[in-house]
CSV table of C-alpha atoms in Angstrom, one decimal:
chain,number,residue,atom,x,y,z
A,1,MET,CA,62.1,-11.0,-8.9
A,2,SER,CA,59.4,-10.2,-11.4
A,3,ILE,CA,56.4,-12.1,-12.3
A,4,PRO,CA,55.7,-11.4,-16.0
A,5,ARG,CA,52.3,-10.2,-17.0
A,6,VAL,CA,50.8,-10.4,-20.4
A,7,ALA,CA,47.4,-9.4,-21.3
A,8,ARG,CA,45.1,-12.4,-22.3
A,9,HIS,CA,42.4,-11.5,-24.8
A,10,SER,CA,39.4,-13.5,-25.7
A,11,PRO,CA,39.7,-15.0,-29.3
A,12,ARG,CA,38.7,-12.6,-32.1
A,13,ALA,CA,38.3,-13.2,-35.8
A,14,GLY,CA,41.2,-12.0,-37.8
A,15,ASP,CA,43.6,-11.8,-34.8
A,16,PRO,CA,46.0,-14.9,-34.3
A,17,PRO,CA,46.6,-16.4,-30.9
A,18,GLY,CA,48.7,-14.5,-28.3
A,19,ALA,CA,52.5,-14.4,-28.7
A,20,PHE,CA,53.2,-17.2,-26.0
A,21,GLU,CA,50.7,-19.5,-27.5
A,22,TYR,CA,51.2,-22.3,-29.9
A,23,ALA,CA,51.6,-20.8,-33.3
A,24,GLY,CA,51.0,-17.3,-31.8
A,25,ARG,CA,51.4,-14.0,-33.5
A,26,ARG,CA,54.3,-11.5,-32.8
A,27,LEU,CA,54.3,-9.9,-29.2
A,28,ARG,CA,52.2,-6.7,-29.6
A,29,VAL,CA,53.7,-3.8,-27.6
A,30,LEU,CA,52.3,-0.2,-27.2
A,31,ILE,CA,54.7,2.4,-25.6
A,32,ASP,CA,53.4,5.6,-24.2
A,33,ALA,CA,56.4,7.8,-23.6
A,34,PRO,CA,57.8,11.1,-25.0
A,35,ARG,CA,59.5,11.1,-28.1
A,36,GLN,CA,63.0,11.8,-26.8
A,37,ARG,CA,62.8,8.6,-24.7
A,38,ARG,CA,61.9,6.5,-27.7
A,39,SER,CA,65.4,5.7,-29.2
A,40,SER,CA,67.3,2.7,-30.1
A,41,GLY,CA,70.1,3.4,-27.5
A,42,ASP,CA,72.8,3.5,-30.2
A,43,ARG,CA,75.2,4.8,-27.6
A,44,ASP,CA,74.9,1.8,-25.3
A,45,MET,CA,78.1,0.4,-26.9
A,46,VAL,CA,81.4,2.2,-27.4
A,47,GLY,CA,83.7,0.1,-29.5
A,48,ASP,CA,83.5,-3.3,-27.8
A,49,ARG,CA,82.7,-1.8,-24.5
A,50,VAL,CA,79.1,-2.3,-23.2
A,51,GLU,CA,77.5,0.8,-21.5
A,52,MET,CA,74.9,1.0,-18.8
A,53,PRO,CA,71.4,1.4,-20.6
A,54,SER,CA,71.0,5.2,-20.5
A,55,ASP,CA,67.2,4.9,-20.3
A,56,LEU,CA,65.0,2.0,-19.7
A,57,VAL,CA,62.3,3.2,-22.1
A,58,SER,CA,65.0,3.3,-24.8
A,59,PHE,CA,66.0,-0.1,-23.9
A,60,CYS,CA,62.5,-1.5,-24.3
A,61,TRP,CA,62.2,0.5,-27.6
A,62,GLY,CA,65.4,-1.1,-29.0
A,63,LEU,CA,64.2,-4.6,-28.0
A,64,ALA,CA,60.9,-4.0,-29.8
A,65,SER,CA,62.3,-2.5,-32.8
A,66,ARG,CA,62.6,-6.0,-34.3
A,67,ASP,CA,60.7,-7.9,-36.9
A,68,ASP,CA,59.6,-10.5,-34.3
A,69,VAL,CA,57.9,-7.7,-32.3
A,70,GLU,CA,55.0,-5.7,-33.4
A,71,LEU,CA,55.9,-2.1,-31.9
A,72,LEU,CA,53.2,0.6,-31.7
A,73,TRP,CA,53.4,3.9,-29.9
A,74,VAL,CA,51.2,6.8,-29.0
A,75,ASN,CA,52.5,9.7,-31.4
A,76,GLU,CA,53.0,13.3,-30.1
A,77,PRO,CA,50.9,15.9,-32.0
A,78,ASP,CA,54.0,17.2,-34.2
A,79,GLU,CA,55.7,14.0,-34.5
A,80,PRO,CA,56.1,12.5,-38.1
A,81,LEU,CA,54.0,9.6,-38.9
A,82,THR,CA,55.6,6.1,-39.5
A,83,VAL,CA,54.8,2.5,-39.3
A,84,GLY,CA,53.5,1.8,-35.7
A,85,SER,CA,52.3,5.4,-35.1
A,86,VAL,CA,49.0,5.7,-33.2
A,87,VAL,CA,47.2,9.0,-33.4
A,88,ILE,CA,44.3,9.6,-31.1
A,89,ASP,CA,41.7,12.4,-32.1
A,90,GLU,CA,41.3,15.1,-29.6
A,91,GLN,CA,37.6,15.2,-29.6
A,92,PRO,CA,34.9,12.3,-29.7
A,93,SER,CA,32.4,11.7,-32.4
A,94,ALA,CA,29.1,10.8,-31.0
A,95,ASP,CA,30.1,8.4,-28.2
A,96,PHE,CA,33.4,7.2,-29.8
A,97,LEU,CA,36.8,8.6,-29.8
A,98,GLN,CA,38.6,7.9,-33.1
A,99,PHE,CA,42.2,6.7,-33.4
A,100,ARG,CA,44.4,5.5,-36.5
A,101,VAL,CA,47.3,3.2,-36.7
A,102,TRP,CA,49.9,3.8,-39.3
A,103,SER,CA,50.8,0.5,-41.1
A,104,GLU,CA,52.9,-0.6,-44.2
A,105,GLY,CA,52.8,1.4,-47.4
A,106,GLY,CA,51.6,4.6,-45.6
A,107,ARG,CA,48.1,3.1,-44.9
A,108,THR,CA,46.0,3.9,-41.9
A,109,VAL,CA,43.7,1.7,-39.9
A,110,GLY,CA,40.8,3.4,-38.3
A,111,ARG,CA,39.7,2.2,-34.8
A,112,ALA,CA,37.8,3.7,-32.0
A,113,VAL,CA,37.4,3.6,-28.4
A,114,SER,CA,33.7,3.4,-27.5
A,115,LEU,CA,31.6,4.5,-24.6
A,116,TYR,CA,33.5,7.7,-24.5
A,117,SER,CA,30.7,9.3,-22.0
A,118,GLN,CA,31.4,6.5,-19.6
A,119,TRP,CA,35.2,7.1,-19.4
A,120,GLU,CA,34.4,10.9,-18.8
A,121,GLU,CA,32.2,9.8,-15.9
A,122,PHE,CA,35.0,7.5,-14.6
A,123,ALA,CA,37.6,10.4,-14.8
A,124,GLU,CA,35.2,12.8,-13.1
A,125,ARG,CA,34.6,10.3,-10.4
A,126,ASP,CA,38.1,8.9,-9.7
A,127,ALA,CA,40.3,12.0,-10.6
A,128,PRO,CA,40.4,13.2,-6.9
A,129,ASP,CA,41.6,9.9,-5.6
A,130,VAL,CA,44.3,9.5,-8.3
A,131,GLY,CA,45.4,13.1,-7.6
A,132,LEU,CA,45.1,14.5,-11.1
A,133,PRO,CA,42.8,17.0,-12.9
A,134,GLN,CA,39.8,15.4,-14.4
A,135,ASP,CA,41.2,16.1,-18.0
A,136,ARG,CA,44.5,14.6,-17.3
A,137,TRP,CA,43.1,11.5,-15.7
A,138,LEU,CA,40.7,11.0,-18.8
A,139,ASP,CA,43.7,11.3,-20.9
A,140,GLN,CA,45.5,8.4,-19.3
A,141,ILE,CA,42.2,6.4,-19.3
A,142,LEU,CA,41.9,6.9,-22.9
A,143,VAL,CA,45.4,5.7,-23.7
A,144,ALA,CA,44.8,2.6,-21.7
A,145,ARG,CA,41.5,1.8,-23.6
A,146,VAL,CA,43.5,2.3,-26.9
A,147,ALA,CA,45.9,-0.5,-25.6
A,148,VAL,CA,42.9,-2.6,-24.8
A,149,GLU,CA,41.1,-2.0,-28.3
A,150,LEU,CA,44.6,-2.9,-30.0
A,151,ARG,CA,44.6,-6.2,-28.1
A,152,CYS,CA,48.2,-5.3,-26.8
A,153,ASP,CA,50.0,-7.9,-24.9
A,154,VAL,CA,52.2,-5.3,-23.1
A,155,PHE,CA,51.4,-1.6,-22.5
A,156,ILE,CA,54.5,0.2,-21.5
A,157,THR,CA,54.1,3.6,-19.6
A,158,THR,CA,56.0,5.7,-17.3
A,159,ARG,CA,52.9,7.3,-16.0
A,160,GLY,CA,52.8,6.7,-12.1
A,161,GLU,CA,49.0,7.3,-11.8
A,162,THR,CA,48.3,4.7,-14.6
A,163,LEU,CA,50.7,2.1,-13.0
A,164,GLY,CA,49.3,2.6,-9.7
A,165,TYR,CA,45.8,2.3,-10.3
A,166,ASP,CA,44.0,-0.9,-9.6
A,167,GLY,CA,40.7,-0.2,-11.3
A,168,ARG,CA,39.8,-2.7,-13.9
A,169,TYR,CA,39.3,-0.2,-16.9
A,170,ILE,CA,43.0,0.6,-16.3
A,171,THR,CA,44.4,-2.8,-15.4
A,172,GLU,CA,42.7,-4.5,-18.3
A,173,ALA,CA,45.3,-2.7,-20.6
A,174,ASN,CA,48.1,-4.5,-18.6
A,175,PRO,CA,50.3,-1.3,-17.9
A,176,MET,CA,53.7,-2.0,-16.9
A,177,ALA,CA,56.9,0.1,-16.0
A,178,PRO,CA,59.8,-0.3,-18.3
A,179,GLN,CA,61.7,-2.5,-16.0
A,180,ASP,CA,58.8,-5.0,-15.8
A,181,ALA,CA,58.3,-4.9,-19.4
A,182,LEU,CA,62.1,-5.8,-20.0
A,183,PHE,CA,61.5,-9.1,-18.5
A,184,VAL,CA,58.5,-9.9,-20.7
A,185,LEU,CA,60.4,-8.7,-23.8
A,186,GLY,CA,63.4,-10.8,-22.9
A,187,LEU,CA,61.4,-13.8,-22.0
A,188,TYR,CA,59.5,-13.7,-25.3
A,189,LEU,CA,62.7,-13.2,-27.3
A,190,ARG,CA,64.5,-16.0,-25.5
A,191,SER,CA,61.5,-18.3,-26.3
A,192,ARG,CA,61.9,-17.6,-30.0
A,193,ASN,CA,65.6,-16.9,-30.7
A,194,ARG,CA,68.9,-18.6,-30.5
A,195,ASP,CA,70.5,-15.3,-29.9
A,196,CYS,CA,69.0,-12.6,-27.7
A,197,PRO,CA,70.0,-8.8,-27.7
A,198,ILE,CA,71.9,-7.6,-24.8
A,199,VAL,CA,72.4,-4.2,-26.4
A,200,ALA,CA,69.4,-3.7,-28.5
A,201,PRO,CA,68.0,-4.2,-31.3
A,202,ALA,CA,71.0,-6.4,-32.4
A,203,GLN,CA,74.3,-4.6,-31.5
A,204,LEU,CA,75.3,-7.4,-29.0
A,205,VAL,CA,73.5,-10.7,-28.9
A,206,MET,CA,74.2,-14.1,-27.0
A,207,PRO,CA,72.4,-17.4,-26.8
A,208,PRO,CA,70.2,-17.8,-23.6
A,209,SER,CA,72.7,-20.4,-22.2
A,210,ASP,CA,75.3,-17.8,-22.0
A,211,MET,CA,73.0,-15.1,-20.4
A,212,PHE,CA,72.0,-17.7,-17.8
A,213,ARG,CA,75.6,-18.5,-16.9
A,214,ILE,CA,76.7,-14.9,-16.6
A,215,ALA,CA,73.5,-14.1,-14.6
A,216,VAL,CA,74.9,-16.6,-12.0
A,217,ASP,CA,77.9,-14.7,-11.6
A,218,ALA,CA,76.1,-11.5,-11.3
A,219,ILE,CA,73.4,-12.5,-8.8
A,220,MET,CA,76.0,-14.3,-6.7
A,221,PRO,CA,78.5,-12.0,-5.4
A,222,SER,CA,80.3,-14.3,-3.2
A,223,GLY,CA,80.8,-16.7,-6.1
A,224,ARG,CA,83.9,-15.3,-7.8
A,225,PRO,CA,86.3,-15.3,-4.7
A,226,TRP,CA,84.8,-18.6,-3.7
A,227,ALA,CA,85.4,-20.2,-7.1
A,228,ALA,CA,88.9,-18.6,-7.4
A,229,ALA,CA,90.0,-20.3,-4.3
A,230,LEU,CA,88.9,-23.6,-5.3
A,231,TYR,CA,90.6,-23.2,-8.8
A,232,LYS,CA,93.8,-22.2,-7.0
A,233,LEU,CA,93.6,-25.6,-5.1
A,234,ARG,CA,93.2,-27.4,-8.3
A,235,TRP,CA,96.1,-25.6,-10.0
A,236,GLU,CA,98.4,-25.8,-6.9
A,237,ASN,CA,97.7,-29.4,-5.9
A,238,ASP,CA,96.6,-31.0,-9.1
A,239,ILE,CA,93.1,-32.0,-7.4
A,240,GLU,CA,90.3,-32.1,-10.0
A,241,GLU,CA,87.3,-32.4,-7.6
A,242,PRO,CA,87.1,-28.8,-6.2
A,243,SER,CA,87.1,-27.4,-9.7
A,244,ARG,CA,84.4,-29.8,-10.8
A,245,LEU,CA,82.3,-28.8,-7.9
A,246,VAL,CA,82.5,-25.1,-8.8
A,247,ASN,CA,81.5,-26.0,-12.5
A,248,ALA,CA,78.7,-28.3,-11.2
A,249,PHE,CA,77.4,-25.4,-8.7
A,250,ARG,CA,77.3,-22.9,-11.6
A,251,GLU,CA,75.8,-25.2,-14.2
A,252,ARG,CA,73.0,-26.2,-11.7
A,253,LEU,CA,72.1,-22.7,-11.0
A,254,SER,CA,72.2,-21.8,-14.6
A,255,TRP,CA,69.7,-24.6,-15.1
A,256,VAL,CA,67.6,-23.2,-12.4
A,257,LEU,CA,67.4,-19.9,-14.3
A,258,ARG,CA,66.7,-21.9,-17.6
A,259,TYR,CA,63.7,-23.8,-15.8
A,260,ARG,CA,62.3,-20.6,-14.3
A,261,ASP,CA,62.2,-19.2,-18.0
A,262,ARG,CA,60.5,-22.4,-19.1
A,263,LEU,CA,57.9,-22.2,-16.3
A,264,HIS,CA,56.9,-18.6,-17.0
A,265,ILE,CA,56.7,-19.4,-20.7
A,266,ALA,CA,54.4,-22.3,-20.1
A,267,LEU,CA,52.3,-20.5,-17.6
A,268,LEU,CA,51.7,-17.5,-20.0
A,269,ALA,CA,50.1,-19.9,-22.4
A,270,PRO,CA,46.4,-21.1,-22.0
A,271,HIS,CA,45.9,-24.2,-19.8
A,272,ASP,CA,45.8,-27.4,-21.7
A,273,ASN,CA,47.3,-30.9,-21.2
A,274,ASP,CA,50.7,-29.9,-22.7
A,275,THR,CA,50.9,-26.8,-20.3
A,276,ALA,CA,50.1,-28.9,-17.4
A,277,GLU,CA,52.7,-31.4,-18.2
A,278,ASN,CA,55.2,-28.8,-19.1
A,279,VAL,CA,54.7,-26.9,-15.7
A,280,ARG,CA,54.9,-30.0,-13.6
A,281,ALA,CA,58.0,-31.3,-15.4
A,282,ASP,CA,59.8,-27.9,-15.3
A,283,LEU,CA,59.2,-27.2,-11.7
A,284,SER,CA,60.5,-30.8,-10.8
A,285,ASN,CA,63.6,-30.0,-12.6
A,286,LEU,CA,64.1,-26.5,-11.1
A,287,LEU,CA,63.8,-28.2,-7.8
A,288,TYR,CA,66.2,-30.8,-8.7
A,289,ASN,CA,69.0,-28.5,-9.8
A,290,LEU,CA,68.4,-26.0,-7.0
A,291,VAL,CA,69.0,-28.8,-4.4
A,292,GLY,CA,71.9,-30.0,-6.4
A,293,ALA,CA,73.6,-26.6,-6.1
A,294,PHE,CA,73.1,-26.6,-2.2
A,295,ASP,CA,74.7,-30.2,-2.3
A,296,ALA,CA,77.7,-29.0,-4.4
A,297,ALA,CA,78.2,-26.1,-1.9
A,298,ALA,CA,77.8,-28.5,1.1
A,299,ARG,CA,80.8,-30.7,-0.4
A,300,VAL,CA,82.9,-27.8,-0.7
A,301,ALA,CA,82.4,-26.9,2.9
A,302,HIS,CA,83.1,-30.4,3.8
A,303,LEU,CA,86.6,-30.1,2.0
A,304,CYS,CA,87.3,-26.6,3.5
A,305,ALA,CA,86.8,-28.0,7.1
A,306,GLY,CA,89.5,-30.7,6.5
A,307,ASN,CA,87.0,-33.6,6.4
A,308,LEU,CA,88.0,-36.7,4.6
A,309,PRO,CA,87.0,-36.7,1.0
A,310,LYS,CA,85.7,-40.4,1.4
A,311,ASP,CA,82.9,-39.0,3.9
A,312,GLN,CA,81.6,-36.4,1.6
A,313,ARG,CA,78.5,-38.3,1.1
A,314,LYS,CA,77.5,-37.3,4.5
A,315,ALA,CA,77.7,-33.6,3.5
A,316,GLY,CA,74.4,-31.8,3.6
A,317,TRP,CA,73.1,-28.8,5.2
A,318,GLN,CA,70.0,-30.8,6.7
A,319,ASN,CA,72.5,-33.1,8.6
A,320,PRO,CA,73.1,-31.8,12.2
A,321,THR,CA,76.0,-34.1,12.9
A,322,TRP,CA,77.9,-33.1,9.8
A,323,LEU,CA,77.1,-29.4,10.2
A,324,LYS,CA,78.7,-29.7,13.6
A,325,SER,CA,81.8,-31.3,12.1
A,326,LEU,CA,82.5,-28.2,10.2
A,327,ASN,CA,83.3,-26.4,13.5
A,328,ASN,CA,81.9,-23.2,11.9
A,329,THR,CA,79.4,-21.3,14.2
A,330,ALA,CA,78.1,-19.0,11.3
A,331,LEU,CA,77.3,-22.0,8.9
A,332,SER,CA,75.6,-23.7,11.8
A,333,ASP,CA,73.4,-20.7,12.6
A,334,LEU,CA,72.7,-20.1,8.9
A,335,PHE,CA,71.4,-23.8,8.7
A,336,GLY,CA,70.4,-24.3,12.4
A,337,ASN,CA,67.1,-25.7,13.4
A,338,SER,CA,64.0,-23.5,12.3
A,339,SER,CA,66.5,-20.8,11.0
A,340,ARG,CA,65.6,-19.1,7.6
A,341,GLY,CA,68.3,-20.8,5.8
A,342,SER,CA,67.1,-24.2,7.1
A,343,ASP,CA,63.4,-23.6,6.2
A,344,VAL,CA,64.2,-22.3,2.8
A,345,PHE,CA,66.4,-25.3,2.1
A,346,ALA,CA,63.9,-27.6,3.6
A,347,ALA,CA,61.2,-26.1,1.2
A,348,CYS,CA,63.2,-26.9,-1.8
A,349,ARG,CA,64.2,-30.3,-0.6
A,350,ASN,CA,60.7,-31.5,0.5
A,351,LEU,CA,59.2,-30.6,-2.8
A,352,ARG,CA,62.1,-32.2,-4.7
A,353,ASN,CA,61.9,-35.2,-2.6
A,354,THR,CA,58.2,-35.9,-3.6
A,355,ILE,CA,59.7,-37.7,-6.6
A,356,HIS,CA,60.3,-40.6,-4.4
A,357,GLY,CA,56.6,-41.0,-3.8
A,358,GLU,CA,53.2,-39.6,-5.1
A,359,GLY,CA,55.0,-36.7,-6.8
A,360,LEU,CA,53.8,-33.3,-7.9
A,361,SER,CA,50.6,-33.2,-10.1
A,362,SER,CA,49.1,-30.4,-12.1
A,363,THR,CA,45.6,-29.3,-12.3
A,364,ALA,CA,43.5,-26.4,-13.8
A,365,LEU,CA,41.7,-23.8,-11.6
A,366,GLN,CA,38.9,-21.5,-13.0
A,367,GLU,CA,37.8,-18.5,-10.9
A,368,GLN,CA,35.1,-16.3,-11.8
A,369,SER,CA,36.0,-14.6,-15.2
A,370,ALA,CA,39.7,-15.3,-14.9
A,371,PRO,CA,41.3,-17.6,-17.5
A,372,LEU,CA,41.9,-21.1,-16.8
A,373,GLN,CA,45.1,-21.4,-14.7
A,374,THR,CA,47.5,-24.2,-14.4
A,375,MET,CA,48.3,-25.0,-10.7
A,376,VAL,CA,50.5,-27.6,-9.2
A,377,ARG,CA,49.0,-29.8,-6.5
A,378,ILE,CA,51.1,-30.8,-3.4
A,379,PRO,CA,50.7,-34.4,-2.2
A,380,ASP,CA,48.5,-34.4,1.1
A,381,SER,CA,51.5,-36.3,2.8
A,382,GLU,CA,53.7,-33.0,2.4
A,383,VAL,CA,51.1,-30.2,3.1
A,384,ALA,CA,51.6,-30.0,6.8
A,385,ALA,CA,55.3,-30.0,6.8
A,386,LEU,CA,55.6,-27.3,3.9
A,387,THR,CA,52.8,-25.1,5.5
A,388,ALA,CA,54.7,-25.0,8.9
A,389,LEU,CA,57.9,-23.9,7.0
A,390,LEU,CA,56.2,-21.3,5.1
A,391,ASP,CA,54.4,-20.1,8.2
A,392,ARG,CA,57.8,-18.9,9.3
A,393,LEU,CA,58.8,-17.4,5.9
A,394,ASP,CA,56.0,-14.8,5.8
A,395,GLY,CA,53.1,-17.2,5.4
A,396,PRO,CA,51.9,-19.7,2.7
A,397,ILE,CA,49.8,-17.0,0.9
A,398,SER,CA,52.9,-14.9,0.2
A,399,TRP,CA,54.4,-17.9,-1.4
A,400,GLY,CA,51.3,-18.7,-3.8
A,401,LEU,CA,50.0,-21.6,-1.8
A,402,ARG,CA,46.2,-21.9,-1.7
A,403,THR,CA,43.9,-24.5,-0.4
A,404,ILE,CA,40.9,-25.1,-2.5
A,405,PRO,CA,38.0,-27.3,-1.1
A,406,GLY,CA,37.8,-30.4,-3.3
A,407,ALA,CA,41.1,-29.7,-5.0
A,408,GLY,CA,43.6,-29.9,-2.1
A,409,THR,CA,46.6,-27.4,-1.5
A,410,LEU,CA,47.9,-25.9,-4.9
A,411,ILE,CA,50.9,-24.0,-5.8
A,412,ASP,CA,50.3,-20.9,-8.0
A,413,THR,CA,53.6,-21.5,-9.7
A,414,ALA,CA,54.7,-18.1,-10.8
A,415,PRO,CA,54.7,-16.3,-7.3
A,416,PHE,CA,56.0,-19.5,-5.6
A,417,ILE,CA,59.2,-19.6,-7.9
A,418,GLU,CA,59.6,-15.9,-7.6
A,419,ARG,CA,59.8,-16.3,-3.7
A,420,LEU,CA,61.7,-19.6,-3.9
A,421,VAL,CA,64.5,-18.8,-6.2
A,422,PRO,CA,65.6,-15.5,-4.6
A,423,GLU,CA,65.4,-16.8,-1.2
A,424,ALA,CA,67.3,-19.9,-2.0
A,425,LEU,CA,69.9,-17.9,-4.1
A,426,ALA,CA,70.4,-15.6,-1.0
A,427,VAL,CA,71.0,-18.5,1.4
A,428,LEU,CA,73.4,-20.2,-1.0
A,429,ASP,CA,75.4,-16.8,-1.6
A,430,GLU,CA,75.6,-16.5,2.3
A,431,ALA,CA,76.6,-20.3,2.5
A,432,ILE,CA,79.6,-19.8,0.2
A,433,ARG,CA,80.6,-16.6,1.6
A,434,LEU,CA,80.9,-18.2,5.0
A,435,THR,CA,82.6,-21.2,3.7
A,436,PRO,CA,86.5,-20.9,4.8
A,437,THR,CA,88.1,-21.5,1.6
A,438,GLU,CA,91.3,-19.9,3.1
A,439,GLN,CA,91.8,-23.0,5.1
A,440,LEU,CA,92.4,-25.1,2.0
A,441,THR,CA,96.2,-26.4,1.5
A,442,GLY,CA,98.1,-24.0,-0.7
A,443,VAL,CA,95.4,-21.1,-0.9
A,444,ASP,CA,96.5,-17.6,0.0
A,445,PRO,CA,93.4,-15.6,0.7
A,446,ALA,CA,95.1,-12.4,-0.6
A,447,THR,CA,95.5,-14.0,-4.1
A,448,VAL,CA,92.1,-15.4,-4.5
A,449,VAL,CA,89.8,-12.5,-4.0
A,450,GLY,CA,88.5,-12.8,-7.6
A,451,ARG,CA,89.2,-10.3,-10.3
A,452,PRO,CA,86.6,-7.4,-9.8
A,453,PHE,CA,84.2,-7.0,-12.8
A,454,ASP,CA,85.2,-3.9,-15.0
A,455,ALA,CA,82.5,-1.4,-16.2
A,456,SER,CA,81.8,-3.1,-19.2
A,457,GLU,CA,81.0,-6.5,-17.4
A,458,GLN,CA,79.0,-4.6,-14.8
A,459,ALA,CA,76.9,-3.1,-17.6
A,460,THR,CA,76.4,-6.4,-19.2
A,461,HIS,CA,75.3,-8.1,-15.9
A,462,HIS,CA,72.9,-5.2,-15.4
A,463,ARG,CA,71.4,-5.7,-18.7
A,464,ILE,CA,71.0,-9.4,-18.4
A,465,ALA,CA,69.6,-9.2,-14.9
A,466,LEU,CA,66.9,-6.7,-16.2
A,467,LEU,CA,66.1,-9.0,-19.1
A,468,LEU,CA,65.9,-12.0,-16.8
A,469,GLY,CA,63.7,-10.2,-14.3
A,470,LEU,CA,66.3,-10.4,-11.5
A,471,GLY,CA,66.6,-6.7,-10.8
A,472,ALA,CA,70.0,-5.0,-10.6
A,473,ALA,CA,73.0,-7.3,-9.7
A,474,THR,CA,74.7,-6.7,-6.5
A,475,GLU,CA,77.9,-5.3,-8.0
A,476,VAL,CA,76.2,-3.2,-10.6
A,477,HIS,CA,75.3,0.5,-10.3
A,478,PRO,CA,71.7,1.3,-11.0
A,479,ALA,CA,70.7,3.1,-14.3
A,480,PRO,CA,69.8,6.8,-14.1
A,481,ALA,CA,66.3,7.3,-12.6
A,482,ALA,CA,63.7,7.9,-15.2
A,483,ALA,CA,61.8,11.2,-15.3
A,484,SER,CA,58.2,11.2,-15.0
A,485,THR,CA,56.2,11.5,-18.1
A,486,ALA,CA,54.0,14.7,-18.4
A,487,ALA,CA,50.6,14.5,-20.2
A,488,VAL,CA,50.6,15.7,-23.7
A,489,GLY,CA,47.5,16.7,-25.6
A,490,ALA,CA,43.9,16.3,-24.6
A,491,ALA,CA,43.4,12.7,-25.4
A,492,SER,CA,46.4,11.6,-27.3
A,493,HIS,CA,49.3,11.4,-24.8
């Protein structure tokens, strides 16, 4: 899963707060890609059928071609000038490289990249390490510095050298590949609109609640046959509970994705008391619903094992006695002592259970010149157990846990949820795959495999997965690989 990145700029007179701040301006996006890739994707729907995105740059372009996004792009030398065009001079004047931005009414706004000689020196010094001729690396440096001067929130590029370079004079521009930019664009649009585009700019839209619901189907490939068997049990035997468990399972996972969204939106805003409260509340709600989905899946396994419905309160993957009663070696192995499944579920459960005691708290962390960050503090009583779990799951640092003298053990929330949610969803999907629904009375395995997704559904799933930063869904064919962008012009592209 992705972690959204948005450039944070210091306040400047005449430029309102950033797009994710209170009363913030529109999201400002600069796209550096060839003209033929900057199209609205008008072939992405054929009648009512949704097609796979033909090109991810075009998908970004369509999403940004809206009134609520400020779209800019680097013009090619022979390209017509329209609102949003950025034209960069080929030669500097004194120690400045001039560029112009076309705005409403055909007006131009003149700007400049200063310290041109410094960027030349950096290009000469670093070009061999980057693997480009000096003039081509200077070309990419200057486009990145234009993005900084324009105070862009997102700088979309397909140039691998720019994306892979970790020097601050490039990273300050916040370059990102189209797939990563889709998550930021989707997150921004979901934060401001009741209906969000699936086929951009507005050919197919749906409310975020529908996106989350569809995403659950897309990222849980075992869910459809599992649910089909339980619905079959309800129809054949007039038993309501199995279908209600399916609905609860799906609803809780939909809310997990919703609170994941809310957390990222809160974390992209500057730290203040409201941000701190929102992050703490949204993380608690995410954990509550994630553990609830595990509980619903356990109750289904309880029924499938033929255990008495009146004993289903005992159903819990953390209960070794109950787990043994399932007589299912595969599920016992998945949630056995110190297994990955057991550890992931314990991480969810232990943090969720802090609600019964001290609870999670939020704090601010200031490091060197970085912006103030909102962090979540783990109660001291839970630190040892959680650290031991994460030691077995690639280490606490990879999960965003940090121990700061005087502040305690803190969760860097964005990387934490981007480890926790996919790990937990993978364990859940495996748990429902291993649940023997074929043992239910009146359920014929041959009739409950679940209807396969058609091509239009797969394309819709793929688009939603990209917009939610979930990557390509399991049953979805990947979009065609994007061709690399060639440098064009001495300093403009």
